Amino acid sequence: SQPQDLGNAVRRCAKAETVPGRPSTEATARACLARMSELQSQNLAMTAWAYATLGVSDQPLLSAVATIAVGRLREFALHDLANLLWAYPTLELQVDCALFASSKELLLQRLPAEVGKVLARLSGEEVTCQLATEISEFASSLLELAWAFAFSGQETKDLSDALRAGLAAIARKLDEGCSASSLLRGQIAGPAPCKEAKETPSLVLDLPDIAVVLKPPQWEVDARPPGEPSTGEEAGTFRISCFLQSCFPQDRCPLIYSREQQYGIIHRLDVPSS
């Protein structure tokens, strides 16, 4: 197999949140150790991330990954470096090499330029849903780095300040450039037809930026990630999105008409626990 294929099985398990048996993870670790020098930076980060996600603490493998990575840090994309560094405090592993210290120095050099590129895009392009998603992924990497260093035992105030300043600048640009029309272009559909029900939900709180709905049984909170089908009609239930669309006009609350944005539904609480 190719060197980059060694960690793919563990990565697939991590994505599926399925922990493979110990013989499998140990065999993969041995294979990775034998060909460690052949792994690309992305594969090093992926291997560390996958083992940490699965909660498998293989000290020899992850120490070797850290040692190899220190000498090749400039090859790492920002999100790969974030995944790599996140793995060690997640598993509560201490590394003997200068992984965090060297990464800190590199990040202090790279962050201004990396954040500058993002700010330039936000200044020069319309903030569409696709662009907002890409910027969100970049911001998530910055947050992942902040978390990793917070638990690294290193003195990181200067890096924390740089990460905070970058995130704040990006947030301000997003606030300036975002609009419902640009973010939701092509996602808005007309109101969905609603079936008649003996009991209907009630709007118990309606504030300018949030509403609270009390729903009776047989009404489904049909917020689903993109690509995941709703089961409401198949199960004979009623969809809460239909009720919301009957309460709020599209020009006032466009999110409620966008399935890709999960109809603007942000949380569900059961009555006994709320």
C-alpha positions as a Markdown table, in Angstrom:
| # | Residue | x | y | z |
|---|---|---|---|---|
| 1 | Ser | 0.0 | 0.0 | 0.0 |
| 2 | Gln | 1.0 | 3.6 | -0.4 |
| 3 | Pro | 2.3 | 5.4 | 2.7 |
| 4 | Gln | -0.6 | 7.9 | 2.6 |
| 5 | Asp | -3.0 | 4.9 | 2.8 |
| 6 | Leu | -1.8 | 3.6 | 6.1 |
| 7 | Gly | -4.0 | 5.8 | 8.3 |
| 8 | Asn | -7.0 | 5.9 | 6.0 |
| 9 | Ala | -8.7 | 3.0 | 7.7 |
| 10 | Val | -8.3 | 4.6 | 11.2 |
| 11 | Arg | -9.5 | 7.9 | 9.7 |
| 12 | Arg | -12.6 | 6.3 | 8.3 |
| 13 | Cys | -13.4 | 4.7 | 11.7 |
| 14 | Ala | -12.9 | 8.1 | 13.3 |
| 15 | Lys | -15.3 | 9.8 | 10.9 |
| 16 | Ala | -17.8 | 7.1 | 11.6 |
| 17 | Glu | -17.2 | 7.3 | 15.3 |
| 18 | Thr | -16.5 | 3.5 | 15.3 |
| 19 | Val | -13.5 | 2.3 | 17.4 |
| 20 | Pro | -11.7 | -0.5 | 15.7 |
| 21 | Gly | -10.3 | -3.4 | 17.7 |
| 22 | Arg | -7.0 | -3.1 | 19.4 |
| 23 | Pro | -5.2 | -5.5 | 17.0 |
| 24 | Ser | -6.2 | -3.2 | 14.1 |
| 25 | Thr | -5.0 | 0.0 | 15.6 |
| 26 | Glu | -1.8 | -1.6 | 16.8 |
| 27 | Ala | -1.1 | -3.1 | 13.4 |
| 28 | Thr | -1.7 | 0.3 | 11.7 |
| 29 | Ala | 0.6 | 2.0 | 14.3 |
| 30 | Arg | 3.4 | -0.5 | 13.5 |
| 31 | Ala | 3.0 | 0.1 | 9.8 |
| 32 | Cys | 3.0 | 3.8 | 10.2 |
| 33 | Leu | 6.1 | 3.7 | 12.4 |
| 34 | Ala | 7.9 | 1.6 | 9.8 |
| 35 | Arg | 7.3 | 4.1 | 7.1 |
| 36 | Met | 7.0 | 7.3 | 9.1 |
| 37 | Ser | 9.6 | 9.3 | 7.0 |
| 38 | Glu | 7.5 | 8.7 | 3.9 |
| 39 | Leu | 4.3 | 10.2 | 5.3 |
| 40 | Gln | 3.3 | 13.6 | 4.0 |
| 41 | Ser | 2.4 | 16.4 | 6.4 |
| 42 | Gln | -1.3 | 15.9 | 5.8 |
| 43 | Asn | -1.0 | 12.2 | 6.6 |
| 44 | Leu | 0.9 | 12.9 | 9.8 |
| 45 | Ala | -1.8 | 15.3 | 11.0 |
| 46 | Met | -4.6 | 12.9 | 9.9 |
| 47 | Thr | -3.1 | 10.0 | 11.8 |
| 48 | Ala | -2.7 | 11.9 | 15.0 |
| 49 | Trp | -6.2 | 13.4 | 14.6 |
| 50 | Ala | -7.8 | 10.0 | 14.0 |
| 51 | Tyr | -6.2 | 8.3 | 17.0 |
| 52 | Ala | -7.2 | 11.2 | 19.2 |
| 53 | Thr | -10.7 | 11.2 | 17.9 |
| 54 | Leu | -11.0 | 7.5 | 18.7 |
| 55 | Gly | -9.4 | 8.0 | 22.1 |
| 56 | Val | -6.6 | 5.6 | 21.3 |
| 57 | Ser | -3.4 | 6.7 | 23.0 |
| 58 | Asp | -0.5 | 5.0 | 21.2 |
| 59 | Gln | 2.4 | 6.8 | 22.8 |
| 60 | Pro | 5.2 | 5.4 | 20.5 |
| 61 | Leu | 3.3 | 6.3 | 17.3 |
| 62 | Leu | 2.2 | 9.8 | 18.4 |
| 63 | Ser | 5.7 | 10.6 | 19.8 |
| 64 | Ala | 7.2 | 9.6 | 16.5 |
| 65 | Val | 4.6 | 11.8 | 14.6 |
| 66 | Ala | 5.5 | 14.8 | 16.8 |
| 67 | Thr | 9.2 | 14.3 | 16.3 |
| 68 | Ile | 8.9 | 14.0 | 12.5 |
| 69 | Ala | 6.5 | 17.0 | 12.3 |
| 70 | Val | 8.8 | 19.4 | 14.2 |
| 71 | Gly | 11.3 | 19.3 | 11.3 |
| 72 | Arg | 8.6 | 19.8 | 8.7 |
| 73 | Leu | 6.2 | 22.3 | 10.3 |
| 74 | Arg | 6.4 | 24.7 | 7.3 |
| 75 | Glu | 4.9 | 22.1 | 5.1 |
| 76 | Phe | 1.6 | 21.9 | 7.1 |
| 77 | Ala | -1.5 | 23.8 | 6.0 |
| 78 | Leu | -3.1 | 25.7 | 8.9 |
| 79 | His | -6.0 | 23.2 | 9.4 |
| 80 | Asp | -3.6 | 20.2 | 9.3 |
| 81 | Leu | -1.4 | 21.9 | 11.9 |
| 82 | Ala | -4.5 | 22.6 | 14.1 |
| 83 | Asn | -5.6 | 18.9 | 13.8 |
| 84 | Leu | -2.1 | 17.7 | 14.7 |
| 85 | Leu | -1.7 | 19.9 | 17.8 |
| 86 | Trp | -5.2 | 19.2 | 18.9 |
| 87 | Ala | -4.5 | 15.5 | 19.2 |
| 88 | Tyr | -2.0 | 15.7 | 22.1 |
| 89 | Pro | -3.9 | 17.6 | 24.7 |
| 90 | Thr | -7.0 | 15.6 | 23.7 |
| 91 | Leu | -5.2 | 12.4 | 24.7 |
| 92 | Glu | -3.4 | 14.1 | 27.6 |
| 93 | Leu | -0.1 | 13.2 | 26.0 |
| 94 | Gln | 3.1 | 15.1 | 26.7 |
| 95 | Val | 5.6 | 15.3 | 23.9 |
| 96 | Asp | 9.3 | 15.5 | 24.7 |
| 97 | Cys | 10.2 | 17.4 | 21.4 |
| 98 | Ala | 9.6 | 21.1 | 20.7 |
| 99 | Leu | 6.4 | 20.6 | 18.8 |
| 100 | Phe | 4.3 | 23.2 | 20.6 |
| 101 | Ala | 7.2 | 25.7 | 21.0 |
| 102 | Ser | 8.2 | 25.5 | 17.4 |
| 103 | Ser | 4.6 | 25.7 | 16.2 |
| 104 | Lys | 4.0 | 28.8 | 18.3 |
| 105 | Glu | 6.9 | 30.6 | 16.7 |
| 106 | Leu | 5.7 | 29.6 | 13.2 |
| 107 | Leu | 2.1 | 30.6 | 13.9 |
| 108 | Leu | 3.2 | 34.0 | 15.1 |
| 109 | Gln | 4.9 | 34.5 | 11.8 |
| 110 | Arg | 2.1 | 33.0 | 9.6 |
| 111 | Leu | -1.1 | 34.3 | 11.3 |
| 112 | Pro | -1.0 | 37.9 | 10.1 |
| 113 | Ala | -0.6 | 36.8 | 6.4 |
| 114 | Glu | -3.2 | 34.0 | 6.8 |
| 115 | Val | -5.8 | 36.2 | 8.4 |
| 116 | Gly | -4.9 | 39.0 | 5.9 |
| 117 | Lys | -5.8 | 36.7 | 3.0 |
| 118 | Val | -9.2 | 35.9 | 4.6 |
| 119 | Leu | -9.9 | 39.6 | 5.2 |
| 120 | Ala | -9.0 | 40.4 | 1.6 |
| 121 | Arg | -11.5 | 37.8 | 0.3 |
| 122 | Leu | -14.2 | 39.2 | 2.6 |
| 123 | Ser | -13.5 | 42.7 | 1.3 |
| 124 | Gly | -13.3 | 41.7 | -2.4 |
| 125 | Glu | -16.1 | 39.1 | -2.7 |
| 126 | Glu | -19.8 | 38.9 | -2.0 |
| 127 | Val | -20.3 | 36.9 | 1.2 |
| 128 | Thr | -22.2 | 33.9 | -0.2 |
| 129 | Cys | -23.0 | 30.8 | 1.7 |
| 130 | Gln | -20.1 | 29.0 | 0.2 |
| 131 | Leu | -17.6 | 31.7 | 1.2 |
| 132 | Ala | -19.1 | 31.9 | 4.7 |
| 133 | Thr | -18.6 | 28.1 | 5.0 |
| 134 | Glu | -15.0 | 28.4 | 3.9 |
| 135 | Ile | -14.3 | 31.2 | 6.3 |
| 136 | Ser | -16.0 | 29.3 | 9.1 |
| 137 | Glu | -13.7 | 26.4 | 8.5 |
| 138 | Phe | -10.7 | 28.7 | 8.8 |
| 139 | Ala | -12.1 | 30.3 | 12.0 |
| 140 | Ser | -12.6 | 26.8 | 13.4 |
| 141 | Ser | -8.9 | 26.0 | 12.8 |
| 142 | Leu | -8.0 | 29.2 | 14.8 |
| 143 | Leu | -10.3 | 28.1 | 17.6 |
| 144 | Glu | -8.8 | 24.6 | 17.5 |
| 145 | Leu | -5.3 | 26.1 | 17.8 |
| 146 | Ala | -6.4 | 28.2 | 20.8 |
| 147 | Trp | -7.8 | 25.2 | 22.6 |
| 148 | Ala | -4.7 | 23.1 | 21.9 |
| 149 | Phe | -2.3 | 25.7 | 23.2 |
| 150 | Ala | -4.5 | 26.4 | 26.2 |
| 151 | Phe | -3.9 | 22.9 | 27.4 |
| 152 | Ser | -0.3 | 22.5 | 26.2 |
| 153 | Gly | 1.4 | 23.9 | 29.3 |
| 154 | Gln | 3.1 | 26.5 | 27.2 |
| 155 | Glu | 3.2 | 30.2 | 27.9 |
| 156 | Thr | 1.0 | 31.4 | 25.0 |
| 157 | Lys | -0.3 | 34.9 | 25.8 |
| 158 | Asp | 1.2 | 36.4 | 22.6 |
| 159 | Leu | -0.2 | 33.7 | 20.5 |
| 160 | Ser | -3.6 | 33.8 | 22.2 |
| 161 | Asp | -3.7 | 37.6 | 21.6 |
| 162 | Ala | -2.9 | 37.0 | 17.9 |
| 163 | Leu | -5.6 | 34.4 | 17.5 |
| 164 | Arg | -8.1 | 36.5 | 19.3 |
| 165 | Ala | -7.3 | 39.6 | 17.2 |
| 166 | Gly | -7.6 | 37.5 | 14.0 |
| 167 | Leu | -11.0 | 36.0 | 15.0 |
| 168 | Ala | -12.3 | 39.4 | 16.0 |
| 169 | Ala | -11.2 | 41.0 | 12.7 |
| 170 | Ile | -12.9 | 38.2 | 10.7 |
| 171 | Ala | -16.1 | 38.5 | 12.7 |
| 172 | Arg | -16.3 | 42.2 | 12.1 |
| 173 | Lys | -15.8 | 41.7 | 8.3 |
| 174 | Leu | -18.5 | 39.1 | 8.3 |
| 175 | Asp | -20.9 | 41.4 | 10.2 |
| 176 | Glu | -20.2 | 44.1 | 7.6 |
| 177 | Gly | -20.6 | 41.9 | 4.5 |
| 178 | Cys | -23.2 | 39.3 | 5.4 |
| 179 | Ser | -26.9 | 39.7 | 4.3 |
| 180 | Ala | -29.7 | 37.2 | 4.1 |
| 181 | Ser | -30.0 | 37.8 | 0.4 |
| 182 | Ser | -26.3 | 36.9 | -0.3 |
| 183 | Leu | -26.1 | 34.0 | 2.2 |
| 184 | Leu | -29.3 | 32.3 | 1.2 |
| 185 | Arg | -29.3 | 32.9 | -2.6 |
| 186 | Gly | -30.7 | 29.8 | -4.3 |
| 187 | Gln | -31.7 | 28.2 | -1.0 |
| 188 | Ile | -35.1 | 29.8 | -0.3 |
| 189 | Ala | -38.2 | 27.9 | -1.2 |
| 190 | Gly | -41.8 | 28.8 | -0.9 |
| 191 | Pro | -43.9 | 27.8 | 2.1 |
| 192 | Ala | -44.3 | 24.1 | 2.4 |
| 193 | Pro | -47.9 | 22.8 | 2.4 |
| 194 | Cys | -49.1 | 21.8 | 5.9 |
| 195 | Lys | -51.4 | 19.0 | 6.8 |
| 196 | Glu | -54.3 | 19.8 | 9.2 |
| 197 | Ala | -53.7 | 18.7 | 12.8 |
| 198 | Lys | -56.0 | 18.5 | 15.8 |
| 199 | Glu | -53.4 | 20.1 | 18.0 |
| 200 | Thr | -51.1 | 22.8 | 16.7 |
| 201 | Pro | -47.9 | 24.3 | 18.2 |
| 202 | Ser | -48.1 | 27.6 | 20.0 |
| 203 | Leu | -45.7 | 30.5 | 19.9 |
| 204 | Val | -44.9 | 31.2 | 23.5 |
| 205 | Leu | -42.1 | 33.8 | 23.0 |
| 206 | Asp | -41.4 | 36.1 | 20.0 |
| 207 | Leu | -38.4 | 38.4 | 20.3 |
| 208 | Pro | -36.7 | 40.3 | 17.5 |
| 209 | Asp | -34.0 | 37.6 | 17.1 |
| 210 | Ile | -35.4 | 34.4 | 18.6 |
| 211 | Ala | -38.7 | 32.7 | 19.1 |
| 212 | Val | -39.8 | 29.8 | 21.4 |
| 213 | Val | -42.4 | 27.3 | 20.2 |
| 214 | Leu | -44.2 | 24.8 | 22.3 |
| 215 | Lys | -45.1 | 21.8 | 20.2 |
| 216 | Pro | -47.6 | 19.0 | 20.9 |
| 217 | Pro | -46.9 | 15.3 | 20.2 |
| 218 | Gln | -46.8 | 14.2 | 16.6 |
| 219 | Trp | -45.0 | 17.3 | 15.5 |
| 220 | Glu | -41.5 | 16.7 | 14.2 |
| 221 | Val | -38.6 | 19.1 | 14.7 |
| 222 | Asp | -37.5 | 18.6 | 11.1 |
| 223 | Ala | -34.2 | 20.4 | 11.2 |
| 224 | Arg | -31.8 | 18.1 | 9.4 |
| 225 | Pro | -28.2 | 18.6 | 8.2 |
| 226 | Pro | -28.0 | 19.0 | 4.4 |
| 227 | Gly | -28.4 | 15.7 | 2.6 |
| 228 | Glu | -30.2 | 13.9 | 5.4 |
| 229 | Pro | -33.8 | 13.2 | 4.6 |
| 230 | Ser | -36.6 | 14.2 | 6.9 |
| 231 | Thr | -38.7 | 11.4 | 8.3 |
| 232 | Gly | -41.8 | 13.5 | 9.1 |
| 233 | Glu | -44.1 | 12.6 | 6.2 |
| 234 | Glu | -43.1 | 8.9 | 6.2 |
| 235 | Ala | -43.8 | 8.7 | 10.0 |
| 236 | Gly | -47.2 | 10.4 | 9.7 |
| 237 | Thr | -46.1 | 13.3 | 11.8 |
| 238 | Phe | -46.4 | 17.1 | 11.2 |
| 239 | Arg | -43.4 | 19.3 | 10.5 |
| 240 | Ile | -42.5 | 22.2 | 12.8 |
| 241 | Ser | -41.1 | 24.1 | 9.8 |
| 242 | Cys | -44.6 | 24.3 | 8.3 |
| 243 | Phe | -45.9 | 25.9 | 11.5 |
| 244 | Leu | -43.0 | 28.4 | 11.6 |
| 245 | Gln | -43.5 | 29.4 | 8.0 |
| 246 | Ser | -47.2 | 30.0 | 8.8 |
| 247 | Cys | -46.1 | 32.4 | 11.5 |
| 248 | Phe | -43.2 | 34.3 | 10.0 |
| 249 | Pro | -43.2 | 35.9 | 6.5 |
| 250 | Gln | -40.3 | 35.1 | 4.2 |
| 251 | Asp | -39.1 | 38.7 | 3.9 |
| 252 | Arg | -38.8 | 39.0 | 7.7 |
| 253 | Cys | -37.3 | 35.6 | 8.5 |
| 254 | Pro | -35.7 | 34.0 | 5.4 |
| 255 | Leu | -33.9 | 31.3 | 7.4 |
| 256 | Ile | -37.2 | 29.6 | 8.2 |
| 257 | Tyr | -37.6 | 28.9 | 4.4 |
| 258 | Ser | -34.1 | 27.4 | 3.9 |
| 259 | Arg | -33.8 | 23.7 | 4.4 |
| 260 | Glu | -30.0 | 24.0 | 4.0 |
| 261 | Gln | -30.0 | 26.2 | 7.1 |
| 262 | Gln | -32.2 | 23.8 | 9.0 |
| 263 | Tyr | -35.1 | 26.2 | 8.9 |
| 264 | Gly | -33.4 | 28.4 | 11.4 |
| 265 | Ile | -34.1 | 25.9 | 14.2 |
| 266 | Ile | -31.2 | 26.1 | 16.7 |
| 267 | His | -32.2 | 23.9 | 19.6 |
| 268 | Arg | -34.8 | 21.6 | 21.0 |
| 269 | Leu | -35.6 | 21.0 | 24.7 |
| 270 | Asp | -38.0 | 18.4 | 26.2 |
| 271 | Val | -40.4 | 20.0 | 28.6 |
| 272 | Pro | -39.3 | 17.9 | 31.6 |
| 273 | Ser | -35.7 | 18.9 | 31.2 |
| 274 | Ser | -36.3 | 22.6 | 30.4 |
